[in-house]
Tab-separated table of C-alpha atoms in Angstrom:
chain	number	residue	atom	x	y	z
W	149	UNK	CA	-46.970	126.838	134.025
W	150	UNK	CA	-45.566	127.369	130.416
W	151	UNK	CA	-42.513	124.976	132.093
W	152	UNK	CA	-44.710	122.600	131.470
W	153	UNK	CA	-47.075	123.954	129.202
W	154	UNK	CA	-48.452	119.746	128.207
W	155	UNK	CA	-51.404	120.659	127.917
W	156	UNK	CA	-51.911	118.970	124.579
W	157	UNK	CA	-55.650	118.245	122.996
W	158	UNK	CA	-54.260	116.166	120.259
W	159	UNK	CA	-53.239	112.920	121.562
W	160	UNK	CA	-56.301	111.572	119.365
W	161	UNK	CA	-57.279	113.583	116.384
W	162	UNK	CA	-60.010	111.925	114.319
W	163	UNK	CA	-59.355	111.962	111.252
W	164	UNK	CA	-62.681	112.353	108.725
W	165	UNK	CA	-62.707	110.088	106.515
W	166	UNK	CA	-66.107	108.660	105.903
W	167	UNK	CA	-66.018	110.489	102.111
W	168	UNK	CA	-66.897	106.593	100.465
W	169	UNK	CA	-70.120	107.254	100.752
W	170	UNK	CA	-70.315	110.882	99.567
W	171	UNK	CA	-73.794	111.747	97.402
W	172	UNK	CA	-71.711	112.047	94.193
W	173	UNK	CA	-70.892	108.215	94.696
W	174	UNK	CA	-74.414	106.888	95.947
W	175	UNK	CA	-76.399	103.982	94.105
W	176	UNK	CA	-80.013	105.317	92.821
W	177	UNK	CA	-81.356	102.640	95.133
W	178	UNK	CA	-80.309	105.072	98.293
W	179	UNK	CA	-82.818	107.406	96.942
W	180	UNK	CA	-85.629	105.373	99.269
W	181	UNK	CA	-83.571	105.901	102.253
W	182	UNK	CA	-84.058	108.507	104.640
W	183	UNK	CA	-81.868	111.685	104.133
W	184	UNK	CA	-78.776	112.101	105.841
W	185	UNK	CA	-78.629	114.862	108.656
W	186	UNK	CA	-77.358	117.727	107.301
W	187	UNK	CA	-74.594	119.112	109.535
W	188	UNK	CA	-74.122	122.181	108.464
W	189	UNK	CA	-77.942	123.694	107.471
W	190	UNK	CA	-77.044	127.314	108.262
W	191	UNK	CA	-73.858	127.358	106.053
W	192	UNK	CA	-73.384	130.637	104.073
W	193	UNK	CA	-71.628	128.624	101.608
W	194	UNK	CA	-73.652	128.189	98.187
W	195	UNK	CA	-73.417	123.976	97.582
W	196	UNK	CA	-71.316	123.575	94.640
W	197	UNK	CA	-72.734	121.210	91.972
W	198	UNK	CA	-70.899	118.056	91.581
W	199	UNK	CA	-68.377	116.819	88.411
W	200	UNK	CA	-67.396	113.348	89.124
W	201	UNK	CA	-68.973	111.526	86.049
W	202	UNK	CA	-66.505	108.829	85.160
W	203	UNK	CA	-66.724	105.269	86.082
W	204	UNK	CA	-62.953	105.116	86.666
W	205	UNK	CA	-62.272	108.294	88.315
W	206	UNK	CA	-65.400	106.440	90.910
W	207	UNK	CA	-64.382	103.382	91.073
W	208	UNK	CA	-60.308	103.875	91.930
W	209	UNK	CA	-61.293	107.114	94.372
W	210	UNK	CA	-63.171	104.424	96.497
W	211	UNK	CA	-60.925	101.653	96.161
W	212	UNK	CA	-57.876	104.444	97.329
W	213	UNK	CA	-59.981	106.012	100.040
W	214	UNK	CA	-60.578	102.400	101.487
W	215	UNK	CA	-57.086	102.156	101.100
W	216	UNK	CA	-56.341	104.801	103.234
W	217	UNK	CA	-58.835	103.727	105.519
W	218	UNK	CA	-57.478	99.982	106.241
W	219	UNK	CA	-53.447	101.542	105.808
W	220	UNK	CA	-52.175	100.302	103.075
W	221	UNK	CA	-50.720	103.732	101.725
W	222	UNK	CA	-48.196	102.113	98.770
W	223	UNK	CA	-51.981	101.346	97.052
W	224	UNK	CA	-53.868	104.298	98.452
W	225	UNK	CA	-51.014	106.616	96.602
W	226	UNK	CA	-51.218	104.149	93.458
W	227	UNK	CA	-55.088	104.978	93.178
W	228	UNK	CA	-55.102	108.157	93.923
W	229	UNK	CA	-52.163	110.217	92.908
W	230	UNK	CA	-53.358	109.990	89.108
W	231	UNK	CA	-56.309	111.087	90.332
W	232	UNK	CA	-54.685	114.479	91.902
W	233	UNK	CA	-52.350	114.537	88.776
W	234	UNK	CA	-54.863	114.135	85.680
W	235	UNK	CA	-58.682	113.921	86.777
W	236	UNK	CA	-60.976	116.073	84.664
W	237	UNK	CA	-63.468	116.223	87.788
W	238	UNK	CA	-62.337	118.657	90.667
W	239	UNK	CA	-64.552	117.133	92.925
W	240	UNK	CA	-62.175	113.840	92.108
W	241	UNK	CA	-59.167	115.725	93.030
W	242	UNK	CA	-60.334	117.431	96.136
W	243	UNK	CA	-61.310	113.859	97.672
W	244	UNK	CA	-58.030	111.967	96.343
W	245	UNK	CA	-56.409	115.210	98.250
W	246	UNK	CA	-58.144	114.560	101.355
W	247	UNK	CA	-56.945	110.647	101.599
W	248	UNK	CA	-53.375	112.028	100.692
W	249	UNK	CA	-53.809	114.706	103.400
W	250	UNK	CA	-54.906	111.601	105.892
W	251	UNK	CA	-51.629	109.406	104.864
W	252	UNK	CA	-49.176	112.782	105.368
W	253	UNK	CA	-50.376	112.990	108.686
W	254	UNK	CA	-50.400	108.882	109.491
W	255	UNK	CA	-47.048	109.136	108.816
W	256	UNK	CA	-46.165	112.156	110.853
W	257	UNK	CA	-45.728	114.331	107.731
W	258	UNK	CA	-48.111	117.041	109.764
W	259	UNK	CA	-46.809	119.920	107.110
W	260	UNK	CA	-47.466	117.599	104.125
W	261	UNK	CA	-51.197	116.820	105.759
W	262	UNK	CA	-51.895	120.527	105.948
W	263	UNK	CA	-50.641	121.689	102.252
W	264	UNK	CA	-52.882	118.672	101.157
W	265	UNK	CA	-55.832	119.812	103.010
W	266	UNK	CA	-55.639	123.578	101.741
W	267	UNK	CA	-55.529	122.203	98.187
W	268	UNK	CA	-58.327	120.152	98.745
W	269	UNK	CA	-60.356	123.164	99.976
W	270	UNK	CA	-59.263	125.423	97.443
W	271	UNK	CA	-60.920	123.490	94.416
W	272	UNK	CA	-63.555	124.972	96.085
W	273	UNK	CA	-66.159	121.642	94.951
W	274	UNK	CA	-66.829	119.675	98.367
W	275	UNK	CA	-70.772	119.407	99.068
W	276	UNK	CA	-70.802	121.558	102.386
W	277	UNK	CA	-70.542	119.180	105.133
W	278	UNK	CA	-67.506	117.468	103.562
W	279	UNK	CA	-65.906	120.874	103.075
W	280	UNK	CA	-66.268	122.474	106.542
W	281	UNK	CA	-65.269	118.365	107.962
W	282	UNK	CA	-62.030	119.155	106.149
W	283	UNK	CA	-61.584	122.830	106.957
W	284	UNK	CA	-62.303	121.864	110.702
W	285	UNK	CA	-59.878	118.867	110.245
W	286	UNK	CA	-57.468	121.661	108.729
W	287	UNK	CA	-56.856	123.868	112.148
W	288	UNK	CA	-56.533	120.411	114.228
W	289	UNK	CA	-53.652	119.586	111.790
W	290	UNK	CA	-52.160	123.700	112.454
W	291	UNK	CA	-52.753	123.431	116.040
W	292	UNK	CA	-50.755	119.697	115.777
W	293	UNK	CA	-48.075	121.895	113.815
W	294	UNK	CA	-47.934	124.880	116.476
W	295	UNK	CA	-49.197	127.029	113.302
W	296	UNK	CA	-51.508	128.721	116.596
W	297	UNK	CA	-52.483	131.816	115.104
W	298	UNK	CA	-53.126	130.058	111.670
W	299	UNK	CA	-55.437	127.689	113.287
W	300	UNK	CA	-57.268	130.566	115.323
W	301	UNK	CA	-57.690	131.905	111.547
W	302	UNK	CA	-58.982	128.942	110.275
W	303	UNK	CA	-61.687	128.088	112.945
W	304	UNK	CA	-63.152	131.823	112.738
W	305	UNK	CA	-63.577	130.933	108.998
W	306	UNK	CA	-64.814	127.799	109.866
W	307	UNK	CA	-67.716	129.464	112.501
W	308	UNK	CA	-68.600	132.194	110.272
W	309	UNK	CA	-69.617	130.699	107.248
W	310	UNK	CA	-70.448	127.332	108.772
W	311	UNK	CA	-72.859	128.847	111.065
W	312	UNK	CA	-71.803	126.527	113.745
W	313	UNK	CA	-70.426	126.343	117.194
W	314	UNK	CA	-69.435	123.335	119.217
W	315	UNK	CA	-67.794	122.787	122.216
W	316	UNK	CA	-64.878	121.390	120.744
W	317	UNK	CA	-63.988	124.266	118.478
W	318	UNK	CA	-64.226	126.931	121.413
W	319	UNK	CA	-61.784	124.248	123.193
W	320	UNK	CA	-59.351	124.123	120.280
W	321	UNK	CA	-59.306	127.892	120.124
W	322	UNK	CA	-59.056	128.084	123.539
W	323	UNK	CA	-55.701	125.533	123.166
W	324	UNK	CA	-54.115	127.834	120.489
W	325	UNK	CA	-54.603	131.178	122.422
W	326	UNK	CA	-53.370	130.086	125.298
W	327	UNK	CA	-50.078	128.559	123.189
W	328	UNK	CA	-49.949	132.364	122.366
W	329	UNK	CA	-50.234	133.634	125.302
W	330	UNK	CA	-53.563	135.195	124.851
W	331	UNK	CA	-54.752	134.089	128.492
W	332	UNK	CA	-58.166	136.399	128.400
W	333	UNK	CA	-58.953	134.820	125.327
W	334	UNK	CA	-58.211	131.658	126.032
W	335	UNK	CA	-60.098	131.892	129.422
W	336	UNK	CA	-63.332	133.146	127.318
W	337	UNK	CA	-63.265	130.295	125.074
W	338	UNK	CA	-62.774	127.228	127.363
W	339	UNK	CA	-65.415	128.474	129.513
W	340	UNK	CA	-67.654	129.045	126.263
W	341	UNK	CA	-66.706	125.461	125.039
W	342	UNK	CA	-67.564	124.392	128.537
W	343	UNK	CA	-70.816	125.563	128.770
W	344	UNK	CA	-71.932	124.085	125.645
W	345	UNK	CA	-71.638	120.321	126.589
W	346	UNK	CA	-72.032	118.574	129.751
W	347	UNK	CA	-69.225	116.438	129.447
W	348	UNK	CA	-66.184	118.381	129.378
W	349	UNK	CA	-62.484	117.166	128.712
W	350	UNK	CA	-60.269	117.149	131.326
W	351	UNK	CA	-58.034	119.114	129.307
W	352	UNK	CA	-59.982	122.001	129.085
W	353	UNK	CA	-59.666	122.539	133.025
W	354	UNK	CA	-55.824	122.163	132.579
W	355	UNK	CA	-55.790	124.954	129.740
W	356	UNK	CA	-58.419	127.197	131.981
W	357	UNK	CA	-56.182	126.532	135.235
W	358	UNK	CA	-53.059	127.251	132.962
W	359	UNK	CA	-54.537	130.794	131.903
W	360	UNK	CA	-55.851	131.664	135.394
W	361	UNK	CA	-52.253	130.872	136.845
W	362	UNK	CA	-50.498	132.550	134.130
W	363	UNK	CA	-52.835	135.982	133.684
W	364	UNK	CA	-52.366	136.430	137.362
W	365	UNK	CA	-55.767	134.754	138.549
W	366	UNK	CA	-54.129	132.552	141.433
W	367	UNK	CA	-57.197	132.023	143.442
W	368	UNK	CA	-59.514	130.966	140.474
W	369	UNK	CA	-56.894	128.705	139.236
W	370	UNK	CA	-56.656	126.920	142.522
W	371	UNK	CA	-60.326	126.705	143.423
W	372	UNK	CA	-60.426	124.868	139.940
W	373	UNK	CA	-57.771	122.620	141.069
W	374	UNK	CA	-59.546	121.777	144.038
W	375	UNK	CA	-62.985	121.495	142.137
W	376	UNK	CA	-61.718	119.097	139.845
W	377	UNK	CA	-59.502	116.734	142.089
W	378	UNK	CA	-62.719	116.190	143.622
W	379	UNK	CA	-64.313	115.089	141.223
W	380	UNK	CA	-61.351	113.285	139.751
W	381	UNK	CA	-59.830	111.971	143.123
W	382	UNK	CA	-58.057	108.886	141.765
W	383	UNK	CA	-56.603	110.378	138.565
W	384	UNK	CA	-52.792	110.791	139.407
W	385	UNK	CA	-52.588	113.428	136.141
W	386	UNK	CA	-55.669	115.653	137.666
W	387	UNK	CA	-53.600	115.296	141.098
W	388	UNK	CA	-50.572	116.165	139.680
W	389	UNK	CA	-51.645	119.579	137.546
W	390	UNK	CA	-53.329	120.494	140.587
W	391	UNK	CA	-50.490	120.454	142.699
W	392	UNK	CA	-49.020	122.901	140.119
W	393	UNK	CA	-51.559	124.672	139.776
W	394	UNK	CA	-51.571	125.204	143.828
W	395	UNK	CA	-47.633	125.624	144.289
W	396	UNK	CA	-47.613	128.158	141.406
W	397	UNK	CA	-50.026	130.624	143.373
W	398	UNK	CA	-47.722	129.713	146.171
W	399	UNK	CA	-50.486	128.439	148.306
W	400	UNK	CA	-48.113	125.429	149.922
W	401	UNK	CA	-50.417	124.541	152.684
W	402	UNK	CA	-53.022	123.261	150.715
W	403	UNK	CA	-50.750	121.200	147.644
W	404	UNK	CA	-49.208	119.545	150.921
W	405	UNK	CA	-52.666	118.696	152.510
W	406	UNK	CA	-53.822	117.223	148.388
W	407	UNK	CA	-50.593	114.993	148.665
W	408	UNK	CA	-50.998	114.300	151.965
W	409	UNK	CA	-54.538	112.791	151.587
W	410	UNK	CA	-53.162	110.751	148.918
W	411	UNK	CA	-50.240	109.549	150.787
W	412	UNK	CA	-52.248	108.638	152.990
W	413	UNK	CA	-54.761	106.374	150.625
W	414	UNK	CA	-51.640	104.842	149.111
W	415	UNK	CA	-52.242	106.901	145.555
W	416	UNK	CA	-48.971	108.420	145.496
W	417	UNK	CA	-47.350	106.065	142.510
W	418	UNK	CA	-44.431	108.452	141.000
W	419	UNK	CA	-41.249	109.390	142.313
W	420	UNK	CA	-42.068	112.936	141.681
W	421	UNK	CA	-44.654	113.653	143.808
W	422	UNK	CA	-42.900	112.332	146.795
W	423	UNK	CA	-40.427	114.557	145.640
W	424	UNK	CA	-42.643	117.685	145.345
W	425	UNK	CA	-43.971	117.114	148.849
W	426	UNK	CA	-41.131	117.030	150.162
W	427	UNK	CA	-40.071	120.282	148.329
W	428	UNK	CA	-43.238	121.495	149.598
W	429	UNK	CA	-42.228	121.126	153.315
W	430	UNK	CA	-39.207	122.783	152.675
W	431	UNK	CA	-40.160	125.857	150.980
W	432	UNK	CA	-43.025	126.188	153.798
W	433	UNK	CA	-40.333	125.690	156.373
W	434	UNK	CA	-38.242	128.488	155.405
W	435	UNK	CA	-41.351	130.768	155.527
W	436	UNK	CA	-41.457	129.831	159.813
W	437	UNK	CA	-39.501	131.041	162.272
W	438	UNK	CA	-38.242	127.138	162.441
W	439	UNK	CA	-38.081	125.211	159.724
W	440	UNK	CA	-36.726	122.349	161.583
W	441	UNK	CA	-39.819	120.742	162.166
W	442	UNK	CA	-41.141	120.451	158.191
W	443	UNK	CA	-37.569	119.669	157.295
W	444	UNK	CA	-38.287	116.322	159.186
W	445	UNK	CA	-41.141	115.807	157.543
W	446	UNK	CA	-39.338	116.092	154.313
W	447	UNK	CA	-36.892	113.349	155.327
W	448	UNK	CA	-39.834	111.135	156.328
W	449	UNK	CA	-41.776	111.542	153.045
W	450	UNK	CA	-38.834	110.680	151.123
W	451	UNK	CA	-37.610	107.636	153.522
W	452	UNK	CA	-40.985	106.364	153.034
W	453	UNK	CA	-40.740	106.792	149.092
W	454	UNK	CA	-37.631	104.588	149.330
W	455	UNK	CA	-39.272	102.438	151.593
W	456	UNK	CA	-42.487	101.865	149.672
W	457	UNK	CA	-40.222	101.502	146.238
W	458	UNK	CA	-41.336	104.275	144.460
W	459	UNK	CA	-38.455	106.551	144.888
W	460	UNK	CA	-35.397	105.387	143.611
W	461	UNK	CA	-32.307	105.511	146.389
W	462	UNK	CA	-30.175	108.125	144.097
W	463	UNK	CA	-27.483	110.295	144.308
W	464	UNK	CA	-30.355	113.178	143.417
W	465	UNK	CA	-32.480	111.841	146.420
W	466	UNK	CA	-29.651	111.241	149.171
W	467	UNK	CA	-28.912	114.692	148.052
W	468	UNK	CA	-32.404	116.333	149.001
W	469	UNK	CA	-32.392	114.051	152.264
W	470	UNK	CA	-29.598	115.689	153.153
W	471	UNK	CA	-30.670	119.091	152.615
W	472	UNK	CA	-33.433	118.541	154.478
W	473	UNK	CA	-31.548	116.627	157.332
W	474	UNK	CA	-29.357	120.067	157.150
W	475	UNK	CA	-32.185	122.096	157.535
W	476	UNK	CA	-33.066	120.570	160.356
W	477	UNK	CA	-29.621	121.325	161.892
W	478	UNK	CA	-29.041	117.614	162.018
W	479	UNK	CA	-25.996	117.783	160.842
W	480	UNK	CA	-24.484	113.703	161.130
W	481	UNK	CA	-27.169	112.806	159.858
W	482	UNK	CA	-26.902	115.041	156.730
W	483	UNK	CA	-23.460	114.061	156.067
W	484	UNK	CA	-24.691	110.708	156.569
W	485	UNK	CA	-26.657	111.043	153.739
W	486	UNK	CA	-24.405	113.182	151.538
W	487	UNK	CA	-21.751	110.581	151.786
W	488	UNK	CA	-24.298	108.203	150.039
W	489	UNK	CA	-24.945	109.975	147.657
W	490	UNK	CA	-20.881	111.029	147.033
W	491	UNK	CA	-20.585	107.099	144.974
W	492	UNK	CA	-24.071	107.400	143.414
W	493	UNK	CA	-23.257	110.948	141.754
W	494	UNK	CA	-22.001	111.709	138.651
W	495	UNK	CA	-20.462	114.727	139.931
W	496	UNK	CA	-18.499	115.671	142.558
W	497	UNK	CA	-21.438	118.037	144.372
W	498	UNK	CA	-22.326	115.539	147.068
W	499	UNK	CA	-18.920	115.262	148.387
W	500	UNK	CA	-18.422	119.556	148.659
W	501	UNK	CA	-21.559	119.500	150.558
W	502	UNK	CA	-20.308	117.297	152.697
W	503	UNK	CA	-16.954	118.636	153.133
W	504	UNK	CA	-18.642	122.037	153.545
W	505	UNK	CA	-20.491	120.684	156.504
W	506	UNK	CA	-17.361	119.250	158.040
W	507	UNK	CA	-15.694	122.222	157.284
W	508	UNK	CA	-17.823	123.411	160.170
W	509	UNK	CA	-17.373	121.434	162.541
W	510	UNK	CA	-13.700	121.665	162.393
W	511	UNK	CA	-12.906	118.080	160.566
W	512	UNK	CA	-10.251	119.357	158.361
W	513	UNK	CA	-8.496	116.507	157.322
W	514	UNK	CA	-12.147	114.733	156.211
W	515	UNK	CA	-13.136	117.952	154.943
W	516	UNK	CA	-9.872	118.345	152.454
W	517	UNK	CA	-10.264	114.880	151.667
W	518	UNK	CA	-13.898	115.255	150.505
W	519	UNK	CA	-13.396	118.868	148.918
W	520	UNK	CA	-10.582	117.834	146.844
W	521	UNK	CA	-12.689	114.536	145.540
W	522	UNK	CA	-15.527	116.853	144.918
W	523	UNK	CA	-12.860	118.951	142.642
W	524	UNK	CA	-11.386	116.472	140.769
W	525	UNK	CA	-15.219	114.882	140.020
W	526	UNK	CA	-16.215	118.253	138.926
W	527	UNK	CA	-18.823	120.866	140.169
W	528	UNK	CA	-20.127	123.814	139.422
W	529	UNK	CA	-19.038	126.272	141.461
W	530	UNK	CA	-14.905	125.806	141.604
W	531	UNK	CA	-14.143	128.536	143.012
W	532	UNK	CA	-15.535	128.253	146.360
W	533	UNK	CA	-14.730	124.647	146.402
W	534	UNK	CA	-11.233	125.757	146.352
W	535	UNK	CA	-12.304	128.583	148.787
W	536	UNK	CA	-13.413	125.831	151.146
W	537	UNK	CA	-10.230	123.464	150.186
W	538	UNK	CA	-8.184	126.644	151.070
W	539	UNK	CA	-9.933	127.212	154.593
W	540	UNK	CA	-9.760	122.993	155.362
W	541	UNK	CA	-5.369	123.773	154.407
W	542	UNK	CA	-5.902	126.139	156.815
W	543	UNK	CA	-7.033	124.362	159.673
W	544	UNK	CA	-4.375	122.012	159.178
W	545	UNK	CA	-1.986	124.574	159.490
W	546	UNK	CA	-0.522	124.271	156.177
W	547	UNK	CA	-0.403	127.982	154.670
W	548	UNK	CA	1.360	127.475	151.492
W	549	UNK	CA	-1.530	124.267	150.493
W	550	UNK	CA	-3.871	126.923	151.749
W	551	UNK	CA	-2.405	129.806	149.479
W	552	UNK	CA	-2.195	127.584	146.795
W	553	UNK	CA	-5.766	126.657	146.964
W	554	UNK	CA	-6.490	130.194	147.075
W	555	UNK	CA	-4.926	131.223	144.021
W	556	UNK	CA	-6.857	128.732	142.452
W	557	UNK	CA	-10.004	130.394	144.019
W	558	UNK	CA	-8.643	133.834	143.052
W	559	UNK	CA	-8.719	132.405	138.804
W	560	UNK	CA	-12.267	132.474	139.347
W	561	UNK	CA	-14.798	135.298	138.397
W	562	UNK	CA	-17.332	134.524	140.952
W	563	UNK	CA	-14.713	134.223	143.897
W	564	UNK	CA	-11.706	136.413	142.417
W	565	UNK	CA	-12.777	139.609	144.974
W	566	UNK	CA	-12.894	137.449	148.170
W	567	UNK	CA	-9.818	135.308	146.897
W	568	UNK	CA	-7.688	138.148	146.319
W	569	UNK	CA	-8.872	140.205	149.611
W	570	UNK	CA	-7.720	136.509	151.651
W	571	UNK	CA	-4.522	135.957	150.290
W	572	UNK	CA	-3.437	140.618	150.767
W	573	UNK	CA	-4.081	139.715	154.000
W	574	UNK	CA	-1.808	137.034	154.145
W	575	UNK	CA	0.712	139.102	152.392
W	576	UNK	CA	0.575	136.034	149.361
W	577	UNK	CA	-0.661	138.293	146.678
């Protein structure tokens, strides 16, 4: 599944930035209120003793963090830049960093966010929950950058002298392992951030079915699949990765039966899985001893995409009907369906299928006609289409069009041998 490897965690990264209220900025009145929950009471980490003693260094830290907060970044970068720049407190700096860390990444500067970040943390000055907030926020930002490996680095840090584990940081190591291919790994640590909360993402199932599929572990990845479409049976995304999952340890039956079911309840919404299914009956019918059979279900699935206006009439889908129609041996009927895709297609493919197929049943002159449009629109493969342009000459009795062709067909590495061969025989070489 790396084709497709979107498994992403990061389509909402929080970004921590509740440092306003930070003990070294607290009114002696707060001294009645009940303590704030310590989040990190194991930490290894000896507390650093705070420096921020002037008013103004206070006062335009807050006002630039709030800025950053509501978005205004011209006046966050106004406050706090000087701050970063000429402060006498570190403890100053290391929060103005954090707010300019928060406004790289707002504005997509994900490189800027993390060299901000690793400043801030160097100062070394952060009362320990603000510091391992920001050193957690740090490998979100590397993971966000595809630094992997750095953020697998920075969340061991992060566990070992935090003295904490969540389910969230096994995920996100989980993520970046399985980025680097590190499927055992990545295995262990989903299923370790799994059983530590009761409410697992999504996600994590597509990164554990990922690693199963890719490590070799076909059956576990598809009884996952199946696990979780059940308990997610209207979620076209859930559907959809488990349909990978499924056709990537080639077990066909059951991804047809899982689109089948939601044909069937009307929950098939995107082009592409009508698509897929019909794939799917195609690749199972060339597995049989007669594939004719699934081949008309694959021309039935996508009729009734067109019909239900979900899948668009294309040159692409006439196309696949018509493989499937020729699968089938139906043979009109598939150049019934290449020829409407032959004005749809930006290419000239539809119209050598066609010709190929009237090729065989001894239409010459239609055959030429189409092989020669399918030519001069371009495809692929020019060498047998003037292979097949040379055999349609043929049938028409007109050997030095067909000897022509096949000189053309001889200029071509893929059918020079066979070209050449045709035309000694005919004593044209």
């Amino acid at each position: 599944m790396k084709h497709a490897r979107g498994l992403t965690m990061l389509a909402g990264i929080a970004l921590l930035l509740g440092v306003a209220s930070s003990p070294a900025l607290a009114r002696k009145s707060d001294d009645a209120k009940p303590k704030k929950e310590v989040l990190y009471p194991n930490a290894t980490r000896v507390e650093p003793k705070l420096d921020l003693s002037s008013v103004k260094d206070q006062k335009n830290l807050n006002d630039g963090l709030d800025a950053v907060n509501e978005g205004d970044k011209a006046k966050a970068e106004q406050l706090l830049q000087p701050i970063i720049d000429g402060s006498k407190s570190k403890y100053a700096q290391a929060l103005a960093l954090q707010g300019m860390a928060s406004l790289h990444y707002n504005d997509g500067d994900t490189k800027g966010a993390i060299a901000a970040l690793q400043r801030s943390l160097a100062l070394g000055v952060m009362p320990n929950d603000t510091y391992f907030q920001l050193m957690y926020m740090l490998a979100q930002f590397q993971l966000a950058d595809e630094q992997y490996q750095a953020a697998l680095d920075t969340i061991a840090k992060w566990r070992a002298e935090g003295k904490k584990e969540t389910a969230d940081s096994y995920a996100l190591e989980g993520n970046a392992d399985y980025r680097l291919g590190k499927y055992p790994e990545a295995i262990a640590a989903i299923t370790k951030a799994k059983s530590l909360t009761d409410k697992p993402q999504p996600t994590w199932d597509q990164i554990l079915m990922a690693s199963y599929a890719e490590s070799g572990q076909d059956d576990k990845a598809a009884a996952l699949a199946t696990s979780q479409l059940s308990s997610n049976p209207d979620d076209p995304n859930v559907l959809n990765n488990a349909v990978a999952v499924l056709m990537q340890a080639h077990k066909y039956p059951e991804a047809i039966q899982m689109l089948e079911k939601a044909r069937a309840a009307g929950k098939l919404g995107k082009d592409t899985q009508y698509v897929n299914l019909a794939k799917l009956y195609l690749i199972s019918g060339q597995d049989s001893s007669d594939p004719a059979p699934n081949a008309l279900k694959a021309q039935q699935v996508l009729e009734d995409g067109i019909g239900k206006g979900v899948l668009k009439p294309d040159a692409e889908t006439y196309v696949l009907l018509g493989q499937s129609a020729e699968i089938g041996n139906n043979i009109d009927k598939a150049i019934g369906y290449y020829n409407k895709a032959i004005p749809l297609a930006s290419n000239g493919e539809a119209a050598l299928r066609a010709g190929r197929l009237l090729l065989s049943e001894n239409k010459y002159s239609q055959a030429k006609g189409l092989v020669q449009q399918a030519i001069d629109k371009g495809v692929q493969h020019k060498g047998t289409a003037y292979m097949l342009l040379a055999e349609s000459e043929r049938g028409l009795k007109n050997k030095p069009a067909a000897i022509a062709a096949m000189k053309k067909a001889a200029q071509d590495p893929e059918t020079a041998a066979k070209a050449r061969d045709w035309l000694k025989k005919t004593g044209a070489e």
